[in-house]
CSV table of C-alpha atoms in Angstrom, one decimal:
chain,number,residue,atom,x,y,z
A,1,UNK,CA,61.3,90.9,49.4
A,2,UNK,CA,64.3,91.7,51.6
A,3,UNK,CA,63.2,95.8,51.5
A,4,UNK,CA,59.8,94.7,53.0
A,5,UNK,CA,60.2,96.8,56.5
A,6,UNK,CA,56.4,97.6,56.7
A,7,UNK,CA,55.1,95.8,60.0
A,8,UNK,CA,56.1,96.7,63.6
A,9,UNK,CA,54.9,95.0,67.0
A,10,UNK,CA,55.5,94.7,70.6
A,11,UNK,CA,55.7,92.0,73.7
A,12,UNK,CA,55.2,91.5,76.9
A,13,UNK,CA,58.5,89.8,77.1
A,14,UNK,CA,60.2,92.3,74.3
A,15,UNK,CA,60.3,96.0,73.2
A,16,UNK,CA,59.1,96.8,69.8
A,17,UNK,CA,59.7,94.5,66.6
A,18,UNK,CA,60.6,95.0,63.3
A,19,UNK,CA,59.5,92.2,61.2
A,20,UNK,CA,61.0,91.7,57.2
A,21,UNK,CA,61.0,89.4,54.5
A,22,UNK,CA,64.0,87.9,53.6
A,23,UNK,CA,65.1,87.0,50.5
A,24,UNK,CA,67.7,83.7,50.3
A,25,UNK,CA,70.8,86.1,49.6
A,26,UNK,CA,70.1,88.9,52.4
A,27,UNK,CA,70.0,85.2,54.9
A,28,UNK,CA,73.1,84.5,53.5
A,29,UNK,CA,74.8,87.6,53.2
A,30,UNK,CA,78.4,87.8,55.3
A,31,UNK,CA,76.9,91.0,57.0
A,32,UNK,CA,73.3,90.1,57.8
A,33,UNK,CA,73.7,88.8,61.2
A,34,UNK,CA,71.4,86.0,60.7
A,35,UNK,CA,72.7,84.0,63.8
A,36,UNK,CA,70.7,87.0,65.7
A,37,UNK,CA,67.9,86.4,63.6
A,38,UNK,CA,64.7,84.1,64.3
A,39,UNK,CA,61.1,83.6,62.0
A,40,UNK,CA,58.6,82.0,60.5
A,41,UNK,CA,59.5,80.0,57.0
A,42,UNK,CA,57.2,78.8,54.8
A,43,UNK,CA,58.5,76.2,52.0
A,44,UNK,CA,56.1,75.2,49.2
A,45,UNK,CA,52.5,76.2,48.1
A,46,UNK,CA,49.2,75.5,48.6
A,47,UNK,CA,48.6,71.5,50.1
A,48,UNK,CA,52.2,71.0,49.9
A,49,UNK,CA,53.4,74.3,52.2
A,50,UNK,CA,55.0,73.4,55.1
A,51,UNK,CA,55.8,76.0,58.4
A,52,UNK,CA,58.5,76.1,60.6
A,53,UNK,CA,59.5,79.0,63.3
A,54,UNK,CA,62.6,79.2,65.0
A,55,UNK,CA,66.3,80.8,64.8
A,56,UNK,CA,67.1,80.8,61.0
A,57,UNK,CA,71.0,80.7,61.1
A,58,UNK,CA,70.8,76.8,60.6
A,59,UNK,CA,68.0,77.3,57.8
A,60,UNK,CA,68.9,75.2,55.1
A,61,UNK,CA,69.0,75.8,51.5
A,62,UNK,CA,65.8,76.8,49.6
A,63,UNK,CA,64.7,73.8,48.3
A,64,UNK,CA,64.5,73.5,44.4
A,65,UNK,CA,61.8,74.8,43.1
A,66,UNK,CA,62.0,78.0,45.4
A,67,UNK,CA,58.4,79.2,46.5
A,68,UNK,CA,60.1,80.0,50.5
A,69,UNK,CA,58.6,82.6,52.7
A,70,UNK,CA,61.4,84.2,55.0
A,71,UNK,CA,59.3,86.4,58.1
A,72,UNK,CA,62.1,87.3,60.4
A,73,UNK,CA,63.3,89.7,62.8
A,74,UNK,CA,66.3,90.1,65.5
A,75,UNK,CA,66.3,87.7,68.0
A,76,UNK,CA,66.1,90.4,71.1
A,77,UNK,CA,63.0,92.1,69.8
A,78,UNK,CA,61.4,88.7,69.1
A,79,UNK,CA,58.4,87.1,71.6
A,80,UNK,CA,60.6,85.4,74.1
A,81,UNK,CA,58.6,81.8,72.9
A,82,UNK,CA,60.2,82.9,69.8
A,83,UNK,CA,63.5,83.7,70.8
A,84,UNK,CA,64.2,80.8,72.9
A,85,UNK,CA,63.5,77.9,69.7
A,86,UNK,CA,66.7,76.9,68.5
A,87,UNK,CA,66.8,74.9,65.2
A,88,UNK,CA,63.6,76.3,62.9
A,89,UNK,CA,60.8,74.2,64.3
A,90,UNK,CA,58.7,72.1,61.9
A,91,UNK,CA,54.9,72.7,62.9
A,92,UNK,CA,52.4,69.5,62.6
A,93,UNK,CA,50.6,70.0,59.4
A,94,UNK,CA,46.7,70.6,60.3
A,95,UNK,CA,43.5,73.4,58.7
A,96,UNK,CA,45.3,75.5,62.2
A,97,UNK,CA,48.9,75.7,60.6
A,98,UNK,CA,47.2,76.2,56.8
A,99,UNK,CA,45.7,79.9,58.2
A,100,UNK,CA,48.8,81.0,59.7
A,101,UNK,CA,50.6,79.6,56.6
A,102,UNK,CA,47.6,82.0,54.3
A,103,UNK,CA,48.1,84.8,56.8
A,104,UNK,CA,51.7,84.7,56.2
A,105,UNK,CA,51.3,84.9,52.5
A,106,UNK,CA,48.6,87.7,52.9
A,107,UNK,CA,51.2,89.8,54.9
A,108,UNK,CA,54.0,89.2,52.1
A,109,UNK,CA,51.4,90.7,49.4
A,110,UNK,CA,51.2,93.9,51.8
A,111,UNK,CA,54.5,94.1,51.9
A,112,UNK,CA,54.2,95.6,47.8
A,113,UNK,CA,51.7,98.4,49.9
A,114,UNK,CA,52.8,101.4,52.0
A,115,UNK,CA,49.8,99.8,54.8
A,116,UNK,CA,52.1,99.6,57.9
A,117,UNK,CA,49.2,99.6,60.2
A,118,UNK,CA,47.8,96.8,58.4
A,119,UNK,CA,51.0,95.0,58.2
A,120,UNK,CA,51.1,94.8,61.9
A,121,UNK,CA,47.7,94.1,62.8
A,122,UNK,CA,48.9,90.9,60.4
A,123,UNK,CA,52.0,90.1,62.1
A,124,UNK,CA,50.3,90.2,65.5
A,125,UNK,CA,47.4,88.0,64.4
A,126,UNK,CA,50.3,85.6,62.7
A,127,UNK,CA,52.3,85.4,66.0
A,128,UNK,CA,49.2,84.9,68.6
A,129,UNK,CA,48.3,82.1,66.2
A,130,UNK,CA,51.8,81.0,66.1
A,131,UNK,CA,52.2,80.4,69.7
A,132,UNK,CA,49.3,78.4,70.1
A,133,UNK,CA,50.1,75.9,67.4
A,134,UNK,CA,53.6,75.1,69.6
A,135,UNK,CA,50.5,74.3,72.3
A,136,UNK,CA,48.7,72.4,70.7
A,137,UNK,CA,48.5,68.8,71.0
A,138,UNK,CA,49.0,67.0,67.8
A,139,UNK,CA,45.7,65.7,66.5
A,140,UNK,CA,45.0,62.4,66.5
A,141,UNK,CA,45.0,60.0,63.4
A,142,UNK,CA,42.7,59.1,61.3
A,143,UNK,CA,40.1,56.3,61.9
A,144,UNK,CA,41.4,52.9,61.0
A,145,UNK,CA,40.3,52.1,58.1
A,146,UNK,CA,41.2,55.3,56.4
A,147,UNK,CA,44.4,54.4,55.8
A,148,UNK,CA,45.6,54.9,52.2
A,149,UNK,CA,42.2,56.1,51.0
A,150,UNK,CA,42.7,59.3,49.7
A,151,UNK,CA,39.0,60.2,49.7
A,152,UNK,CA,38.5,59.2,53.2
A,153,UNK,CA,41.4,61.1,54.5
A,154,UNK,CA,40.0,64.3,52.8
A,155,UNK,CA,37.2,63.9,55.0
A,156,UNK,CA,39.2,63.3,58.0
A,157,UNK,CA,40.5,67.0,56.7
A,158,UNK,CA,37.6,68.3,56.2
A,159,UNK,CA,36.1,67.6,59.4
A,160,UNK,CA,38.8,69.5,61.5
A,161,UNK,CA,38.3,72.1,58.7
A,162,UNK,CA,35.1,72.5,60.0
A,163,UNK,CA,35.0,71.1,63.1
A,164,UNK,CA,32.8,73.9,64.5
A,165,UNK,CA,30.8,74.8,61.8
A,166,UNK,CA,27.0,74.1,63.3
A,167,UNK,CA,26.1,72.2,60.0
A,168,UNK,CA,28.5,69.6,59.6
A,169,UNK,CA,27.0,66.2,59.2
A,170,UNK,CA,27.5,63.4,57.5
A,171,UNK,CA,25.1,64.8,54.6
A,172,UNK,CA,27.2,67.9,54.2
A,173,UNK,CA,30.5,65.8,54.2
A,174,UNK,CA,28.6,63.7,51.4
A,175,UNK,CA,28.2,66.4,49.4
A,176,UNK,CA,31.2,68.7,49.7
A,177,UNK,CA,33.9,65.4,49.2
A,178,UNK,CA,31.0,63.8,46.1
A,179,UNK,CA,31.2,60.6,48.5
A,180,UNK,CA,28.2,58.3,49.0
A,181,UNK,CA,27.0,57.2,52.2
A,182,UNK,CA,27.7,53.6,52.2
A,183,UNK,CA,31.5,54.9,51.9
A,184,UNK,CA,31.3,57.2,54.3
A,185,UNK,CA,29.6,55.4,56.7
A,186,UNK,CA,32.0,52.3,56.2
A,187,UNK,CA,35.1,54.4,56.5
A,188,UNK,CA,34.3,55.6,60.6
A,189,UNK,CA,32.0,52.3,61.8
A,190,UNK,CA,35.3,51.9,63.7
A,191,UNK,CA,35.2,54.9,65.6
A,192,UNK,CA,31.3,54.9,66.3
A,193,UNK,CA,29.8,56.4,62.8
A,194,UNK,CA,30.6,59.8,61.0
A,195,UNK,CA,28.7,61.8,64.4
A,196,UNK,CA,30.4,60.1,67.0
A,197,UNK,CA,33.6,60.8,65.7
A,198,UNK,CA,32.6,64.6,64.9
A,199,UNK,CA,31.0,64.6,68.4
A,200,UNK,CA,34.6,63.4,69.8
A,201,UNK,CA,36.7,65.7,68.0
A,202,UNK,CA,34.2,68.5,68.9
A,203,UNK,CA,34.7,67.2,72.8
A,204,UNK,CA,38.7,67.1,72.8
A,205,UNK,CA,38.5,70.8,71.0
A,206,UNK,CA,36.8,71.6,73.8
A,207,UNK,CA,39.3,70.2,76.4
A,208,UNK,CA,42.0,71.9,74.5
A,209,UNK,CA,40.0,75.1,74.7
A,210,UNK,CA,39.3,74.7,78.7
A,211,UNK,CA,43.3,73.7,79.2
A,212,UNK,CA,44.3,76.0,77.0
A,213,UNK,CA,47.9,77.6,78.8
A,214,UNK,CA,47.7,81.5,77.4
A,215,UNK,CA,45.5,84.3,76.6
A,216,UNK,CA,41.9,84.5,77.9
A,217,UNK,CA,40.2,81.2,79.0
A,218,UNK,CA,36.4,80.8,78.6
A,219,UNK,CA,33.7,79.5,80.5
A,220,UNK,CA,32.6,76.1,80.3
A,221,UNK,CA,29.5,77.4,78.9
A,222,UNK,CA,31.3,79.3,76.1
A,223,UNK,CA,33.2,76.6,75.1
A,224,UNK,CA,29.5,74.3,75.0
A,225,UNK,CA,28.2,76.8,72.7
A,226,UNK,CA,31.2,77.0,70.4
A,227,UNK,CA,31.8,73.6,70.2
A,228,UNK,CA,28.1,73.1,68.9
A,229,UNK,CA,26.5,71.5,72.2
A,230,UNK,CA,22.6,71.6,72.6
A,231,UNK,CA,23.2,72.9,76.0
A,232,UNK,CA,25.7,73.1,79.4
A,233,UNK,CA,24.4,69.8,80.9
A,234,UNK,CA,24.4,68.2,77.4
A,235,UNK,CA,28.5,69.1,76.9
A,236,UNK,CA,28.8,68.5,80.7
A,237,UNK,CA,27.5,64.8,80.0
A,238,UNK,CA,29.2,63.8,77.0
A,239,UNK,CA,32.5,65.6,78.2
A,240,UNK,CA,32.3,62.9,81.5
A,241,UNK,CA,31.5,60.2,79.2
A,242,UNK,CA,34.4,60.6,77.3
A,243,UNK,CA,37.0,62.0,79.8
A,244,UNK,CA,36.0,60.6,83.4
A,245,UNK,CA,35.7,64.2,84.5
A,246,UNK,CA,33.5,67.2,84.4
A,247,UNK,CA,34.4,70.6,82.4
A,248,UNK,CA,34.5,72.6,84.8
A,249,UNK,CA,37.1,70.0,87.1
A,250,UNK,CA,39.5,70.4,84.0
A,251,UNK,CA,39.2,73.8,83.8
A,252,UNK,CA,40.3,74.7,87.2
A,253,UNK,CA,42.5,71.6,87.5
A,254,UNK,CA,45.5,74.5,85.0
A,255,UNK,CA,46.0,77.7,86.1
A,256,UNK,CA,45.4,80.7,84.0
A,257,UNK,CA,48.3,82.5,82.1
């Protein structure tokens, strides 16, 4: 993996990248000037892989059982976000973290290609996508109740899986996790019912999407219709109800970046 030099991007805050994959020996090599070097690391696979980003000269050993993912380049080319984390950061575990964690994985199977431009287009998605999840605020537990019950935390999982997919319901839940509805229905009566807890999720998307810090920020109507809401003055309403304010205060209450 350590001859992978196929992907190349550039910053705002940095002139032009060269992103590798390394191997455990070329991070270790006397040579390699990993202290210069930060990344993305992936340990494990599948439900158990776990992302961190950071610098990577206080990267511990590769666990046994190997199965790390090394994306690194030199700290002054790096996204300044990038270059300033010190210690590789571990990111919260959520279906956001899973598709940078697949993207990562799809980049190291081009790296066996001679599909630079591909590569990069990759890399860039990978590091937009990175930034945010540093943003983003942790999300929230799931209903009590839930607690030890591995079937009700897989719907938990499979709500902000889907959070805005226009069909999810309690029926579709039923039927993708084999649950019944007495279950289902028992497991959130805490929070409201399976909808009201959708519905919330769906609303505090929607404030993260309105607060959000970087990039392009959407209207309050763009974020109604992506979060799934009948209409403006319906997401104006509920987003009130659950947060003492209107959409559009919270919007302008950050600034744009």
């Amino acid at each position: 993996m350590s001859a992978y030099q196929g992907a190349s991007t550039a910053s705002a805050d940095a002139g032009p990248a060269s992103w590798v994959f390394l191997d455990r020996e070329a991070l270790s090599a006397p040579d390699a000037g990993s202290e210069e070097r930060v990344g993305l690391v992936v340990d494990g696979r599948g439900d158990t892989a776990r992302l961190r980003m950071g610098a990577l000269s206080a990267l511990e050993p590769e666990p046994d059982g190997g199965g790390r993912l090394i994306l690194a380049t030199d700290r002054a080319s790096a996204p300044k976000w990038l270059a300033d984390l010190k210690p590789p950061r571990p990111v919260t575990p959520s279906a956001f973290t899973t598709l940078i964690i697949n993207l990562i994985e799809e980049l190291a199977g081009l790296a066996a290609s001679p599909r630079a431009d591909d590569a990069s287009v990759v890399v860039e998605s990978i590091l937009m996508l990175a930034r945010t999840a540093l943003e983003r605020p942790p999300e929230p537990a799931a209903p009590a109740g839930m607690a030890g019950d591995p079937e009700m935390l897989a719907a938990a999982r499979l709500i902000e899986e889907r959070l805005l997919d226009p069909d999810l319901d309690a029926g579709s839940l039923m039927h993708a996790l084999g649950l019944s509805r007495s279950s289902l229905y028992r497991a959130f009566q805490p929070v409201g019912g399976v909808q009201a807890y959708i519905r919330q999720r769906r609303l505090e998307h929607a404030r993260d999407l309105l607060m959000r810090r970087t990039g392009p920020r959407p209207t309050v109507s763009e974020v109604a219709q992506a979060c799934g809401f009948a209409s403006d003055s319906h997401f104006s309403r509920a987003f009130r109800k659950a947060f003492g304010s209107s959409p559009g205060a919270r919007r302008e209450s950050e600034p744009s970046g």
